[in-house]
């Protein structure tokens, strides 16, 4: 019987179920009054007065397993009654009423061992017996019938349980909202990280493209200069070969012993030497022709601009915004020695 009684205790009021008993979708049972108390606490704006019908339901959590119970517009009155439990309660009460009261089933007073505890001392806030009120420590205290205080404190405890259950439901709602906030925060962070990476990839591509373009310009200038210098070297080598052969011819002419033979070729030989001596008038490179310093770039202002990139706010919301005013536009450079040579 004791084990059966434990199964018939409402988890809200901690008393035996009071009819009508309702069964929740999770198969746990509650007094309908207790179920209505925790439902009203969890849904303070839900009303179902006489003459007015709520157009929406509400929800609360089972105090036994925390399963969420969703109600329609009828509230707890839409829950099914558990007639089996109600019948078991009736049978249990009949069985208990037919059994004699066992000794020791009622608490006895410690000061008066033969007296049952049957009153409540309001002054000391503790149960006691009638003898303590008449002759004992509580004779000057205010007392009340045990049953009235018992029902009042049970009602207060039931209300506290309902408040606690409603508070737990609110905390669970907050936890769910915070978990959703964590998920959305992670998704948004992932999105902006991808967007930022794409923007920097575009910058990397622009830098690589500009680097290739400038290197090609330097290479073309180098090739033009080397081609020009190698052409001059070829001209000077050809002139040197002619002069060397002319010197050899002139030396052989000086060794000619006959005056008539010498004079026949001397005039033409002298003329050729004079023309050969003009070889020094071939093209030359200007001073600093090999210099390539005019291809130097001053990128300090661009580096500072890149270092200044940061997240900011604009008309369209947050974003990293840095203005670059044609950072790759070449300055007006003077003509290179090669260009001046060509012109």
PDB file of N, CA and C in Angstrom, residues 233-337:
ATOM      1  N   UNK A 233      78.508  47.645 -80.402  1.00  0.00           N
ATOM      2  CA  UNK A 233      79.699  46.774 -80.293  1.00  0.00           C
ATOM      3  C   UNK A 233      80.027  46.162 -81.648  1.00  0.00           C
ATOM      4  N   UNK A 234      78.981  45.721 -82.359  1.00  0.00           N
ATOM      5  CA  UNK A 234      79.207  45.124 -83.676  1.00  0.00           C
ATOM      6  C   UNK A 234      79.807  46.130 -84.649  1.00  0.00           C
ATOM      7  N   UNK A 235      79.293  47.375 -84.621  1.00  0.00           N
ATOM      8  CA  UNK A 235      79.842  48.414 -85.525  1.00  0.00           C
ATOM      9  C   UNK A 235      81.307  48.689 -85.198  1.00  0.00           C
ATOM     10  N   UNK A 236      81.623  48.800 -83.916  1.00  0.00           N
ATOM     11  CA  UNK A 236      83.013  49.091 -83.525  1.00  0.00           C
ATOM     12  C   UNK A 236      83.932  47.921 -83.855  1.00  0.00           C
ATOM     13  N   UNK A 237      83.418  46.719 -83.728  1.00  0.00           N
ATOM     14  CA  UNK A 237      84.263  45.570 -84.089  1.00  0.00           C
ATOM     15  C   UNK A 237      84.565  45.559 -85.587  1.00  0.00           C
ATOM     16  N   UNK A 238      83.545  45.845 -86.379  1.00  0.00           N
ATOM     17  CA  UNK A 238      83.777  45.900 -87.838  1.00  0.00           C
ATOM     18  C   UNK A 238      84.776  46.996 -88.187  1.00  0.00           C
ATOM     19  N   UNK A 239      84.620  48.150 -87.546  1.00  0.00           N
ATOM     20  CA  UNK A 239      85.563  49.253 -87.809  1.00  0.00           C
ATOM     21  C   UNK A 239      86.964  48.885 -87.343  1.00  0.00           C
ATOM     22  N   UNK A 240      87.049  48.164 -86.207  1.00  0.00           N
ATOM     23  CA  UNK A 240      88.358  47.757 -85.691  1.00  0.00           C
ATOM     24  C   UNK A 240      89.040  46.782 -86.648  1.00  0.00           C
ATOM     25  N   UNK A 241      88.265  45.871 -87.211  1.00  0.00           N
ATOM     26  CA  UNK A 241      88.843  44.925 -88.173  1.00  0.00           C
ATOM     27  C   UNK A 241      89.395  45.656 -89.395  1.00  0.00           C
ATOM     28  N   UNK A 242      88.633  46.620 -89.907  1.00  0.00           N
ATOM     29  CA  UNK A 242      89.104  47.395 -91.063  1.00  0.00           C
ATOM     30  C   UNK A 242      90.376  48.153 -90.731  1.00  0.00           C
ATOM     31  N   UNK A 243      90.402  48.771 -89.530  1.00  0.00           N
ATOM     32  CA  UNK A 243      91.590  49.562 -89.140  1.00  0.00           C
ATOM     33  C   UNK A 243      92.803  48.658 -88.964  1.00  0.00           C
ATOM     34  N   UNK A 244      92.579  47.476 -88.415  1.00  0.00           N
ATOM     35  CA  UNK A 244      93.708  46.558 -88.203  1.00  0.00           C
ATOM     36  C   UNK A 244      94.312  46.124 -89.537  1.00  0.00           C
ATOM     37  N   UNK A 245      93.441  45.800 -90.501  1.00  0.00           N
ATOM     38  CA  UNK A 245      93.928  45.407 -91.824  1.00  0.00           C
ATOM     39  C   UNK A 245      94.632  46.576 -92.531  1.00  0.00           C
ATOM     40  N   UNK A 246      94.092  47.781 -92.343  1.00  0.00           N
ATOM     41  CA  UNK A 246      94.696  48.963 -92.950  1.00  0.00           C
ATOM     42  C   UNK A 246      96.084  49.225 -92.376  1.00  0.00           C
ATOM     43  N   UNK A 247      96.208  49.024 -91.046  1.00  0.00           N
ATOM     44  CA  UNK A 247      97.530  49.201 -90.414  1.00  0.00           C
ATOM     45  C   UNK A 247      98.527  48.195 -90.978  1.00  0.00           C
ATOM     46  N   UNK A 248      98.102  46.965 -91.145  1.00  0.00           N
ATOM     47  CA  UNK A 248      99.012  45.954 -91.701  1.00  0.00           C
ATOM     48  C   UNK A 248      99.437  46.322 -93.128  1.00  0.00           C
ATOM     49  N   UNK A 249      98.458  46.818 -93.937  1.00  0.00           N
ATOM     50  CA  UNK A 249      98.793  47.226 -95.324  1.00  0.00           C
ATOM     51  C   UNK A 249      99.779  48.388 -95.327  1.00  0.00           C
ATOM     52  N   UNK A 250      99.541  49.359 -94.405  1.00  0.00           N
ATOM     53  CA  UNK A 250     100.426  50.529 -94.352  1.00  0.00           C
ATOM     54  C   UNK A 250     101.837  50.120 -93.941  1.00  0.00           C
ATOM     55  N   UNK A 251     101.976  49.195 -93.001  1.00  0.00           N
ATOM     56  CA  UNK A 251     103.300  48.741 -92.568  1.00  0.00           C
ATOM     57  C   UNK A 251     104.027  48.047 -93.719  1.00  0.00           C
ATOM     58  N   UNK A 252     103.283  47.251 -94.479  1.00  0.00           N
ATOM     59  CA  UNK A 252     103.901  46.586 -95.628  1.00  0.00           C
ATOM     60  C   UNK A 252     104.349  47.601 -96.674  1.00  0.00           C
ATOM     61  N   UNK A 253     103.553  48.703 -96.847  1.00  0.00           N
ATOM     62  CA  UNK A 253     103.916  49.748 -97.823  1.00  0.00           C
ATOM     63  C   UNK A 253     105.187  50.472 -97.408  1.00  0.00           C
ATOM     64  N   UNK A 254     105.346  50.644 -96.093  1.00  0.00           N
ATOM     65  CA  UNK A 254     106.566  51.311 -95.608  1.00  0.00           C
ATOM     66  C   UNK A 254     107.808  50.476 -95.883  1.00  0.00           C
ATOM     67  N   UNK A 255     107.658  49.206 -96.005  1.00  0.00           N
ATOM     68  CA  UNK A 255     108.805  48.349 -96.258  1.00  0.00           C
ATOM     69  C   UNK A 255     109.183  48.293 -97.755  1.00  0.00           C
ATOM     70  N   UNK A 256     108.364  48.966 -98.605  1.00  0.00           N
ATOM     71  CA  UNK A 256     108.626  48.956-100.063  1.00  0.00           C
ATOM     72  C   UNK A 256     109.876  49.801-100.346  1.00  0.00           C
ATOM     73  N   UNK A 257     110.930  49.202-100.944  1.00  0.00           N
ATOM     74  CA  UNK A 257     112.186  49.980-101.197  1.00  0.00           C
ATOM     75  C   UNK A 257     112.091  50.893-102.418  1.00  0.00           C
ATOM     76  N   UNK A 258     111.240  50.534-103.327  1.00  0.00           N
ATOM     77  CA  UNK A 258     111.177  51.347-104.544  1.00  0.00           C
ATOM     78  C   UNK A 258     110.244  52.529-104.375  1.00  0.00           C
ATOM     79  N   UNK A 259     110.792  53.722-104.755  1.00  0.00           N
ATOM     80  CA  UNK A 259     109.988  54.932-104.564  1.00  0.00           C
ATOM     81  C   UNK A 259     108.794  54.963-105.486  1.00  0.00           C
ATOM     82  N   UNK A 260     108.954  54.515-106.756  1.00  0.00           N
ATOM     83  CA  UNK A 260     107.856  54.593-107.710  1.00  0.00           C
ATOM     84  C   UNK A 260     106.689  53.703-107.269  1.00  0.00           C
ATOM     85  N   UNK A 261     107.028  52.516-106.847  1.00  0.00           N
ATOM     86  CA  UNK A 261     105.960  51.588-106.402  1.00  0.00           C
ATOM     87  C   UNK A 261     105.271  52.126-105.152  1.00  0.00           C
ATOM     88  N   UNK A 262     106.028  52.673-104.227  1.00  0.00           N
ATOM     89  CA  UNK A 262     105.455  53.231-102.985  1.00  0.00           C
ATOM     90  C   UNK A 262     104.477  54.350-103.289  1.00  0.00           C
ATOM     91  N   UNK A 263     104.909  55.249-104.218  1.00  0.00           N
ATOM     92  CA  UNK A 263     104.087  56.422-104.520  1.00  0.00           C
ATOM     93  C   UNK A 263     102.806  56.045-105.240  1.00  0.00           C
ATOM     94  N   UNK A 264     102.832  54.954-105.962  1.00  0.00           N
ATOM     95  CA  UNK A 264     101.618  54.534-106.667  1.00  0.00           C
ATOM     96  C   UNK A 264     100.472  54.208-105.680  1.00  0.00           C
ATOM     97  N   UNK A 265     100.806  53.702-104.519  1.00  0.00           N
ATOM     98  CA  UNK A 265      99.757  53.296-103.552  1.00  0.00           C
ATOM     99  C   UNK A 265      99.703  54.178-102.312  1.00  0.00           C
ATOM    100  N   UNK A 266     100.668  55.026-102.103  1.00  0.00           N
ATOM    101  CA  UNK A 266     100.745  55.791-100.856  1.00  0.00           C
ATOM    102  C   UNK A 266      99.579  56.777-100.727  1.00  0.00           C
ATOM    103  N   UNK A 267      99.255  57.474-101.827  1.00  0.00           N
ATOM    104  CA  UNK A 267      98.198  58.500-101.750  1.00  0.00           C
ATOM    105  C   UNK A 267      96.845  57.873-101.363  1.00  0.00           C
ATOM    106  N   UNK A 268      96.524  56.782-102.006  1.00  0.00           N
ATOM    107  CA  UNK A 268      95.244  56.118-101.700  1.00  0.00           C
ATOM    108  C   UNK A 268      95.248  55.526-100.286  1.00  0.00           C
ATOM    109  N   UNK A 269      96.426  55.033 -99.878  1.00  0.00           N
ATOM    110  CA  UNK A 269      96.550  54.459 -98.550  1.00  0.00           C
ATOM    111  C   UNK A 269      96.356  55.515 -97.466  1.00  0.00           C
ATOM    112  N   UNK A 270      96.973  56.704 -97.726  1.00  0.00           N
ATOM    113  CA  UNK A 270      96.823  57.797 -96.746  1.00  0.00           C
ATOM    114  C   UNK A 270      95.356  58.236 -96.644  1.00  0.00           C
ATOM    115  N   UNK A 271      94.687  58.288 -97.803  1.00  0.00           N
ATOM    116  CA  UNK A 271      93.270  58.680 -97.815  1.00  0.00           C
ATOM    117  C   UNK A 271      92.416  57.683 -97.017  1.00  0.00           C
ATOM    118  N   UNK A 272      92.707  56.400 -97.162  1.00  0.00           N
ATOM    119  CA  UNK A 272      91.956  55.366 -96.449  1.00  0.00           C
ATOM    120  C   UNK A 272      92.179  55.464 -94.940  1.00  0.00           C
ATOM    121  N   UNK A 273      93.455  55.786 -94.574  1.00  0.00           N
ATOM    122  CA  UNK A 273      93.755  55.904 -93.134  1.00  0.00           C
ATOM    123  C   UNK A 273      93.024  57.085 -92.527  1.00  0.00           C
ATOM    124  N   UNK A 274      92.967  58.192 -93.281  1.00  0.00           N
ATOM    125  CA  UNK A 274      92.253  59.377 -92.772  1.00  0.00           C
ATOM    126  C   UNK A 274      90.762  59.074 -92.567  1.00  0.00           C
ATOM    127  N   UNK A 275      90.173  58.355 -93.524  1.00  0.00           N
ATOM    128  CA  UNK A 275      88.755  58.005 -93.386  1.00  0.00           C
ATOM    129  C   UNK A 275      88.537  57.031 -92.230  1.00  0.00           C
ATOM    130  N   UNK A 276      89.491  56.087 -92.058  1.00  0.00           N
ATOM    131  CA  UNK A 276      89.372  55.126 -90.972  1.00  0.00           C
ATOM    132  C   UNK A 276      89.477  55.792 -89.612  1.00  0.00           C
ATOM    133  N   UNK A 277      90.258  56.890 -89.577  1.00  0.00           N
ATOM    134  CA  UNK A 277      90.422  57.585 -88.297  1.00  0.00           C
ATOM    135  C   UNK A 277      89.122  58.261 -87.849  1.00  0.00           C
ATOM    136  N   UNK A 278      88.205  58.394 -88.800  1.00  0.00           N
ATOM    137  CA  UNK A 278      86.914  58.996 -88.432  1.00  0.00           C
ATOM    138  C   UNK A 278      85.953  57.976 -87.762  1.00  0.00           C
ATOM    139  N   UNK A 279      86.439  56.736 -87.568  1.00  0.00           N
ATOM    140  CA  UNK A 279      85.590  55.713 -86.940  1.00  0.00           C
ATOM    141  C   UNK A 279      85.197  56.068 -85.519  1.00  0.00           C
ATOM    142  N   UNK A 280      85.954  56.947 -84.923  1.00  0.00           N
ATOM    143  CA  UNK A 280      85.622  57.352 -83.545  1.00  0.00           C
ATOM    144  C   UNK A 280      84.316  58.140 -83.473  1.00  0.00           C
ATOM    145  N   UNK A 281      83.796  58.507 -84.632  1.00  0.00           N
ATOM    146  CA  UNK A 281      82.561  59.287 -84.669  1.00  0.00           C
ATOM    147  C   UNK A 281      81.315  58.391 -84.732  1.00  0.00           C
ATOM    148  N   UNK A 282      81.506  57.085 -84.554  1.00  0.00           N
ATOM    149  CA  UNK A 282      80.352  56.184 -84.498  1.00  0.00           C
ATOM    150  C   UNK A 282      79.489  56.502 -83.271  1.00  0.00           C
ATOM    151  N   UNK A 283      78.265  55.939 -83.254  1.00  0.00           N
ATOM    152  CA  UNK A 283      77.342  56.232 -82.156  1.00  0.00           C
ATOM    153  C   UNK A 283      77.890  55.818 -80.800  1.00  0.00           C
ATOM    154  N   UNK A 284      77.478  56.534 -79.779  1.00  0.00           N
ATOM    155  CA  UNK A 284      77.905  56.252 -78.409  1.00  0.00           C
ATOM    156  C   UNK A 284      76.687  56.286 -77.484  1.00  0.00           C
ATOM    157  N   UNK A 285      76.837  55.727 -76.306  1.00  0.00           N
ATOM    158  CA  UNK A 285      75.775  55.800 -75.291  1.00  0.00           C
ATOM    159  C   UNK A 285      75.999  57.033 -74.425  1.00  0.00           C
ATOM    160  N   UNK A 286      74.902  57.629 -74.027  1.00  0.00           N
ATOM    161  CA  UNK A 286      75.013  58.790 -73.159  1.00  0.00           C
ATOM    162  C   UNK A 286      75.415  58.359 -71.758  1.00  0.00           C
ATOM    163  N   UNK A 287      75.885  59.299 -71.001  1.00  0.00           N
ATOM    164  CA  UNK A 287      76.256  59.009 -69.616  1.00  0.00           C
ATOM    165  C   UNK A 287      75.005  58.604 -68.831  1.00  0.00           C
ATOM    166  N   UNK A 288      75.096  57.521 -68.081  1.00  0.00           N
ATOM    167  CA  UNK A 288      73.950  57.019 -67.317  1.00  0.00           C
ATOM    168  C   UNK A 288      72.994  56.185 -68.143  1.00  0.00           C
ATOM    169  N   UNK A 289      73.429  55.829 -69.387  1.00  0.00           N
ATOM    170  CA  UNK A 289      72.552  55.053 -70.256  1.00  0.00           C
ATOM    171  C   UNK A 289      72.127  53.726 -69.617  1.00  0.00           C
ATOM    172  N   UNK A 290      73.026  53.115 -68.839  1.00  0.00           N
ATOM    173  CA  UNK A 290      72.734  51.812 -68.245  1.00  0.00           C
ATOM    174  C   UNK A 290      71.909  51.923 -66.951  1.00  0.00           C
ATOM    175  N   UNK A 291      71.650  53.140 -66.534  1.00  0.00           N
ATOM    176  CA  UNK A 291      70.892  53.331 -65.295  1.00  0.00           C
ATOM    177  C   UNK A 291      69.420  52.911 -65.481  1.00  0.00           C
ATOM    178  N   UNK A 292      68.841  52.220 -64.476  1.00  0.00           N
ATOM    179  CA  UNK A 292      67.436  51.798 -64.542  1.00  0.00           C
ATOM    180  C   UNK A 292      66.643  52.358 -63.357  1.00  0.00           C
ATOM    181  N   UNK A 293      67.186  53.360 -62.693  1.00  0.00           N
ATOM    182  CA  UNK A 293      66.543  53.881 -61.484  1.00  0.00           C
ATOM    183  C   UNK A 293      65.196  54.524 -61.755  1.00  0.00           C
ATOM    184  N   UNK A 294      64.949  54.934 -63.014  1.00  0.00           N
ATOM    185  CA  UNK A 294      63.676  55.598 -63.291  1.00  0.00           C
ATOM    186  C   UNK A 294      62.500  54.622 -63.224  1.00  0.00           C
ATOM    187  N   UNK A 295      62.787  53.326 -63.039  1.00  0.00           N
ATOM    188  CA  UNK A 295      61.707  52.354 -62.844  1.00  0.00           C
ATOM    189  C   UNK A 295      61.404  52.125 -61.356  1.00  0.00           C
ATOM    190  N   UNK A 296      62.012  52.907 -60.495  1.00  0.00           N
ATOM    191  CA  UNK A 296      61.762  52.754 -59.066  1.00  0.00           C
ATOM    192  C   UNK A 296      60.362  53.254 -58.722  1.00  0.00           C
ATOM    193  N   UNK A 297      59.656  52.509 -57.882  1.00  0.00           N
ATOM    194  CA  UNK A 297      58.315  52.897 -57.442  1.00  0.00           C
ATOM    195  C   UNK A 297      58.349  53.299 -55.973  1.00  0.00           C
ATOM    196  N   UNK A 298      57.634  54.351 -55.654  1.00  0.00           N
ATOM    197  CA  UNK A 298      57.463  54.751 -54.255  1.00  0.00           C
ATOM    198  C   UNK A 298      56.097  54.240 -53.797  1.00  0.00           C
ATOM    199  N   UNK A 299      56.115  53.113 -53.117  1.00  0.00           N
ATOM    200  CA  UNK A 299      54.868  52.465 -52.706  1.00  0.00           C
ATOM    201  C   UNK A 299      54.568  52.667 -51.221  1.00  0.00           C
ATOM    202  N   UNK A 300      55.283  53.593 -50.587  1.00  0.00           N
ATOM    203  CA  UNK A 300      55.082  53.781 -49.158  1.00  0.00           C
ATOM    204  C   UNK A 300      53.653  54.235 -48.844  1.00  0.00           C
ATOM    205  N   UNK A 301      53.108  55.161 -49.687  1.00  0.00           N
ATOM    206  CA  UNK A 301      51.749  55.647 -49.428  1.00  0.00           C
ATOM    207  C   UNK A 301      50.730  54.532 -49.630  1.00  0.00           C
ATOM    208  N   UNK A 302      51.021  53.629 -50.599  1.00  0.00           N
ATOM    209  CA  UNK A 302      50.096  52.509 -50.809  1.00  0.00           C
ATOM    210  C   UNK A 302      50.204  51.522 -49.650  1.00  0.00           C
ATOM    211  N   UNK A 303      51.432  51.284 -49.174  1.00  0.00           N
ATOM    212  CA  UNK A 303      51.612  50.390 -48.027  1.00  0.00           C
ATOM    213  C   UNK A 303      50.888  50.941 -46.801  1.00  0.00           C
ATOM    214  N   UNK A 304      50.988  52.262 -46.600  1.00  0.00           N
ATOM    215  CA  UNK A 304      50.287  52.865 -45.463  1.00  0.00           C
ATOM    216  C   UNK A 304      48.779  52.725 -45.609  1.00  0.00           C
ATOM    217  N   UNK A 305      48.297  52.869 -46.852  1.00  0.00           N
ATOM    218  CA  UNK A 305      46.862  52.720 -47.088  1.00  0.00           C
ATOM    219  C   UNK A 305      46.425  51.294 -46.797  1.00  0.00           C
ATOM    220  N   UNK A 306      47.222  50.315 -47.218  1.00  0.00           N
ATOM    221  CA  UNK A 306      46.877  48.917 -46.946  1.00  0.00           C
ATOM    222  C   UNK A 306      46.899  48.622 -45.452  1.00  0.00           C
ATOM    223  N   UNK A 307      47.892  49.213 -44.755  1.00  0.00           N
ATOM    224  CA  UNK A 307      47.936  49.005 -43.301  1.00  0.00           C
ATOM    225  C   UNK A 307      46.726  49.625 -42.614  1.00  0.00           C
ATOM    226  N   UNK A 308      46.144  50.638 -43.232  1.00  0.00           N
ATOM    227  CA  UNK A 308      44.998  51.325 -42.626  1.00  0.00           C
ATOM    228  C   UNK A 308      43.682  50.611 -42.883  1.00  0.00           C
ATOM    229  N   UNK A 309      43.706  49.515 -43.661  1.00  0.00           N
ATOM    230  CA  UNK A 309      42.461  48.788 -43.923  1.00  0.00           C
ATOM    231  C   UNK A 309      41.897  48.280 -42.603  1.00  0.00           C
ATOM    232  N   UNK A 310      40.643  48.583 -42.356  1.00  0.00           N
ATOM    233  CA  UNK A 310      40.002  48.136 -41.120  1.00  0.00           C
ATOM    234  C   UNK A 310      38.503  48.066 -41.353  1.00  0.00           C
ATOM    235  N   UNK A 311      37.810  47.453 -40.423  1.00  0.00           N
ATOM    236  CA  UNK A 311      36.364  47.364 -40.521  1.00  0.00           C
ATOM    237  C   UNK A 311      35.766  48.706 -40.135  1.00  0.00           C
ATOM    238  N   UNK A 312      34.827  49.161 -40.924  1.00  0.00           N
ATOM    239  CA  UNK A 312      34.174  50.428 -40.647  1.00  0.00           C
ATOM    240  C   UNK A 312      32.711  50.330 -40.959  1.00  0.00           C
ATOM    241  N   UNK A 313      32.000  51.402 -40.778  1.00  0.00           N
ATOM    242  CA  UNK A 313      30.569  51.445 -41.063  1.00  0.00           C
ATOM    243  C   UNK A 313      30.323  52.434 -42.173  1.00  0.00           C
ATOM    244  N   UNK A 314      29.460  52.039 -43.068  1.00  0.00           N
ATOM    245  CA  UNK A 314      29.071  52.914 -44.169  1.00  0.00           C
ATOM    246  C   UNK A 314      27.571  52.991 -44.260  1.00  0.00           C
ATOM    247  N   UNK A 315      27.063  53.550 -45.342  1.00  0.00           N
ATOM    248  CA  UNK A 315      25.617  53.686 -45.498  1.00  0.00           C
ATOM    249  C   UNK A 315      24.946  52.332 -45.573  1.00  0.00           C
ATOM    250  N   UNK A 316      25.649  51.364 -46.121  1.00  0.00           N
ATOM    251  CA  UNK A 316      25.045  50.048 -46.300  1.00  0.00           C
ATOM    252  C   UNK A 316      25.333  49.095 -45.170  1.00  0.00           C
ATOM    253  N   UNK A 317      25.911  49.574 -44.063  1.00  0.00           N
ATOM    254  CA  UNK A 317      26.209  48.676 -42.956  1.00  0.00           C
ATOM    255  C   UNK A 317      27.702  48.564 -42.770  1.00  0.00           C
ATOM    256  N   UNK A 318      28.118  47.552 -42.011  1.00  0.00           N
ATOM    257  CA  UNK A 318      29.536  47.376 -41.715  1.00  0.00           C
ATOM    258  C   UNK A 318      30.309  46.914 -42.924  1.00  0.00           C
ATOM    259  N   UNK A 319      31.563  47.263 -42.983  1.00  0.00           N
ATOM    260  CA  UNK A 319      32.402  46.815 -44.089  1.00  0.00           C
ATOM    261  C   UNK A 319      33.751  47.472 -44.027  1.00  0.00           C
ATOM    262  N   UNK A 320      34.739  46.835 -44.632  1.00  0.00           N
ATOM    263  CA  UNK A 320      36.072  47.415 -44.693  1.00  0.00           C
ATOM    264  C   UNK A 320      36.149  48.260 -45.945  1.00  0.00           C
ATOM    265  N   UNK A 321      36.397  49.535 -45.773  1.00  0.00           N
ATOM    266  CA  UNK A 321      36.382  50.436 -46.919  1.00  0.00           C
ATOM    267  C   UNK A 321      37.610  51.325 -46.889  1.00  0.00           C
ATOM    268  N   UNK A 322      38.426  51.245 -47.933  1.00  0.00           N
ATOM    269  CA  UNK A 322      39.603  52.093 -48.071  1.00  0.00           C
ATOM    270  C   UNK A 322      39.628  52.615 -49.491  1.00  0.00           C
ATOM    271  N   UNK A 323      39.790  53.919 -49.630  1.00  0.00           N
ATOM    272  CA  UNK A 323      39.789  54.516 -50.966  1.00  0.00           C
ATOM    273  C   UNK A 323      41.211  54.618 -51.479  1.00  0.00           C
ATOM    274  N   UNK A 324      41.464  54.082 -52.683  1.00  0.00           N
ATOM    275  CA  UNK A 324      42.755  54.180 -53.348  1.00  0.00           C
ATOM    276  C   UNK A 324      42.569  54.991 -54.626  1.00  0.00           C
ATOM    277  N   UNK A 325      43.234  56.114 -54.715  1.00  0.00           N
ATOM    278  CA  UNK A 325      43.091  56.984 -55.879  1.00  0.00           C
ATOM    279  C   UNK A 325      44.159  56.616 -56.888  1.00  0.00           C
ATOM    280  N   UNK A 326      43.782  55.741 -57.843  1.00  0.00           N
ATOM    281  CA  UNK A 326      44.686  55.275 -58.902  1.00  0.00           C
ATOM    282  C   UNK A 326      46.092  55.008 -58.373  1.00  0.00           C
ATOM    283  N   UNK A 327      46.241  54.076 -57.447  1.00  0.00           N
ATOM    284  CA  UNK A 327      47.561  53.861 -56.851  1.00  0.00           C
ATOM    285  C   UNK A 327      48.590  53.355 -57.844  1.00  0.00           C
ATOM    286  N   UNK A 328      48.144  52.813 -58.980  1.00  0.00           N
ATOM    287  CA  UNK A 328      49.096  52.237 -59.941  1.00  0.00           C
ATOM    288  C   UNK A 328      49.339  53.171 -61.129  1.00  0.00           C
ATOM    289  N   UNK A 329      48.758  54.347 -61.127  1.00  0.00           N
ATOM    290  CA  UNK A 329      48.964  55.264 -62.236  1.00  0.00           C
ATOM    291  C   UNK A 329      50.409  55.751 -62.220  1.00  0.00           C
ATOM    292  N   UNK A 330      51.168  55.508 -63.304  1.00  0.00           N
ATOM    293  CA  UNK A 330      52.589  55.884 -63.290  1.00  0.00           C
ATOM    294  C   UNK A 330      52.754  57.393 -63.297  1.00  0.00           C
ATOM    295  N   UNK A 331      53.774  57.824 -62.582  1.00  0.00           N
ATOM    296  CA  UNK A 331      54.081  59.261 -62.592  1.00  0.00           C
ATOM    297  C   UNK A 331      54.713  59.636 -63.925  1.00  0.00           C
ATOM    298  N   UNK A 332      54.723  60.941 -64.199  1.00  0.00           N
ATOM    299  CA  UNK A 332      55.307  61.426 -65.457  1.00  0.00           C
ATOM    300  C   UNK A 332      56.822  61.333 -65.341  1.00  0.00           C
ATOM    301  N   UNK A 333      57.392  60.282 -65.922  1.00  0.00           N
ATOM    302  CA  UNK A 333      58.829  60.053 -65.833  1.00  0.00           C
ATOM    303  C   UNK A 333      59.537  60.697 -67.032  1.00  0.00           C
ATOM    304  N   UNK A 334      60.752  61.181 -66.860  1.00  0.00           N
ATOM    305  CA  UNK A 334      61.520  61.694 -67.998  1.00  0.00           C
ATOM    306  C   UNK A 334      61.876  60.555 -68.941  1.00  0.00           C
ATOM    307  N   UNK A 335      62.183  60.910 -70.207  1.00  0.00           N
ATOM    308  CA  UNK A 335      62.564  59.888 -71.176  1.00  0.00           C
ATOM    309  C   UNK A 335      63.814  59.182 -70.717  1.00  0.00           C
ATOM    310  N   UNK A 336      63.839  57.887 -70.898  1.00  0.00           N
ATOM    311  CA  UNK A 336      65.010  57.112 -70.540  1.00  0.00           C
ATOM    312  C   UNK A 336      66.111  57.399 -71.546  1.00  0.00           C
ATOM    313  N   UNK A 337      67.354  57.072 -71.180  1.00  0.00           N
ATOM    314  CA  UNK A 337      68.459  57.252 -72.139  1.00  0.00           C
ATOM    315  C   UNK A 337      68.198  56.516 -73.451  1.00  0.00           C
TER     316      UNK A 337
END
